[in-house]
C-alpha positions as a LaTeX table, in Angstrom:
\begin{tabular}{lrrr}
\hline
Residue & $x$ (\AA) & $y$ (\AA) & $z$ (\AA) \\
\hline
Unk1 & 99.65 & 99.86 & 131.13 \\
Unk2 & 99.76 & 98.07 & 127.85 \\
Unk3 & 99.67 & 99.18 & 124.02 \\
Unk4 & 99.79 & 97.46 & 120.99 \\
Unk5 & 99.93 & 99.49 & 117.43 \\
Unk6 & 99.40 & 98.49 & 113.74 \\
Unk7 & 100.50 & 100.96 & 111.38 \\
Unk8 & 99.54 & 100.76 & 107.58 \\
Unk9 & 101.02 & 102.96 & 105.26 \\
Unk10 & 98.85 & 104.44 & 102.14 \\
Unk11 & 101.42 & 105.61 & 99.41 \\
Unk12 & 98.85 & 108.36 & 98.58 \\
Unk13 & 97.13 & 109.11 & 102.10 \\
Unk14 & 100.58 & 108.52 & 104.50 \\
Unk15 & 100.16 & 106.46 & 107.38 \\
Unk16 & 96.98 & 104.66 & 109.65 \\
Unk17 & 97.74 & 104.09 & 113.19 \\
Unk18 & 96.16 & 101.50 & 115.17 \\
Unk19 & 96.35 & 101.14 & 118.79 \\
Unk20 & 94.79 & 99.31 & 121.82 \\
Unk21 & 95.59 & 100.93 & 124.84 \\
Unk22 & 94.79 & 98.88 & 128.22 \\
Unk23 & 95.07 & 100.30 & 131.63 \\
Unk24 & 94.02 & 104.23 & 130.86 \\
Unk25 & 91.87 & 105.54 & 133.39 \\
Unk26 & 88.02 & 105.97 & 132.51 \\
Unk27 & 88.04 & 109.97 & 132.29 \\
Unk28 & 91.24 & 111.15 & 131.33 \\
Unk29 & 92.05 & 112.69 & 128.34 \\
Unk30 & 94.75 & 110.98 & 126.59 \\
Unk31 & 96.85 & 111.72 & 123.37 \\
Unk32 & 98.68 & 109.89 & 120.71 \\
Unk33 & 101.69 & 110.95 & 119.59 \\
Unk34 & 104.11 & 109.53 & 116.27 \\
Unk35 & 107.71 & 110.51 & 117.15 \\
Unk36 & 109.70 & 110.11 & 113.51 \\
Unk37 & 113.32 & 108.51 & 113.49 \\
Unk38 & 114.63 & 112.66 & 113.27 \\
Unk39 & 112.74 & 113.04 & 116.68 \\
Unk40 & 110.05 & 115.09 & 115.84 \\
Unk41 & 106.83 & 114.42 & 117.39 \\
Unk42 & 103.29 & 114.39 & 115.63 \\
Unk43 & 100.00 & 114.09 & 117.52 \\
Unk44 & 97.93 & 111.83 & 116.16 \\
Unk45 & 95.04 & 112.02 & 118.23 \\
Unk46 & 93.53 & 113.11 & 121.74 \\
Unk47 & 90.45 & 110.63 & 122.66 \\
Unk48 & 88.33 & 110.52 & 126.43 \\
Unk49 & 89.43 & 107.46 & 127.64 \\
Unk50 & 86.20 & 105.11 & 128.58 \\
Unk51 & 86.46 & 102.21 & 130.93 \\
Unk52 & 87.68 & 98.91 & 128.85 \\
Unk53 & 90.77 & 98.53 & 126.84 \\
Unk54 & 90.84 & 101.49 & 123.75 \\
Unk55 & 91.13 & 100.90 & 120.58 \\
Unk56 & 91.85 & 104.67 & 118.60 \\
Unk57 & 92.88 & 105.05 & 115.23 \\
Unk58 & 94.58 & 108.19 & 113.72 \\
Unk59 & 95.59 & 109.21 & 110.44 \\
Unk60 & 99.16 & 110.78 & 109.72 \\
Unk61 & 100.49 & 112.40 & 106.36 \\
Unk62 & 104.11 & 110.58 & 106.87 \\
Unk63 & 105.11 & 106.81 & 105.73 \\
Unk64 & 105.80 & 103.74 & 108.01 \\
Unk65 & 109.65 & 104.06 & 107.31 \\
Unk66 & 109.71 & 108.00 & 108.88 \\
Unk67 & 108.10 & 106.44 & 112.00 \\
Unk68 & 110.74 & 105.76 & 115.04 \\
Unk69 & 107.67 & 104.59 & 117.93 \\
Unk70 & 104.63 & 106.03 & 118.86 \\
Unk71 & 103.27 & 106.76 & 122.48 \\
Unk72 & 100.23 & 106.93 & 124.20 \\
Unk73 & 100.68 & 110.34 & 126.88 \\
Unk74 & 98.83 & 112.93 & 128.38 \\
Unk75 & 97.30 & 115.90 & 127.05 \\
Unk76 & 100.33 & 117.83 & 128.29 \\
Unk77 & 103.14 & 115.87 & 126.80 \\
Unk78 & 103.50 & 113.56 & 129.62 \\
Unk79 & 104.76 & 109.98 & 127.87 \\
Unk80 & 102.96 & 106.79 & 129.60 \\
Unk81 & 103.81 & 104.18 & 127.47 \\
Unk82 & 105.88 & 103.89 & 124.39 \\
Unk83 & 105.36 & 101.35 & 121.38 \\
Unk84 & 108.85 & 100.88 & 119.25 \\
Unk85 & 108.23 & 100.21 & 115.64 \\
Unk86 & 110.26 & 97.29 & 114.43 \\
Unk87 & 110.35 & 96.44 & 110.68 \\
Unk88 & 111.50 & 93.21 & 109.12 \\
Unk89 & 114.92 & 93.77 & 107.61 \\
Unk90 & 115.81 & 95.43 & 111.30 \\
Unk91 & 119.08 & 94.32 & 112.35 \\
Unk92 & 118.81 & 94.13 & 116.64 \\
Unk93 & 120.73 & 96.36 & 118.76 \\
\hline
\end{tabular}
């Protein structure tokens, strides 16, 4: 499974998260989560996978600066693939 993520922030509305996920099983329900730097998990949206790459967009009321990573998982909260959010200026660890 592969995941690519783009996040944009609008000062008035929060963040828009756009993902492209490949390798998902058609017919299964998936959930997009955003996790903040302090460990809080936010459900962004659910969707039913079809065949091929899945392009999913969701809104979140938090700015990008508060987010640590984005995860695609199952509806029960099981994480399947995670993408860390890197920012210019973040020091490598």
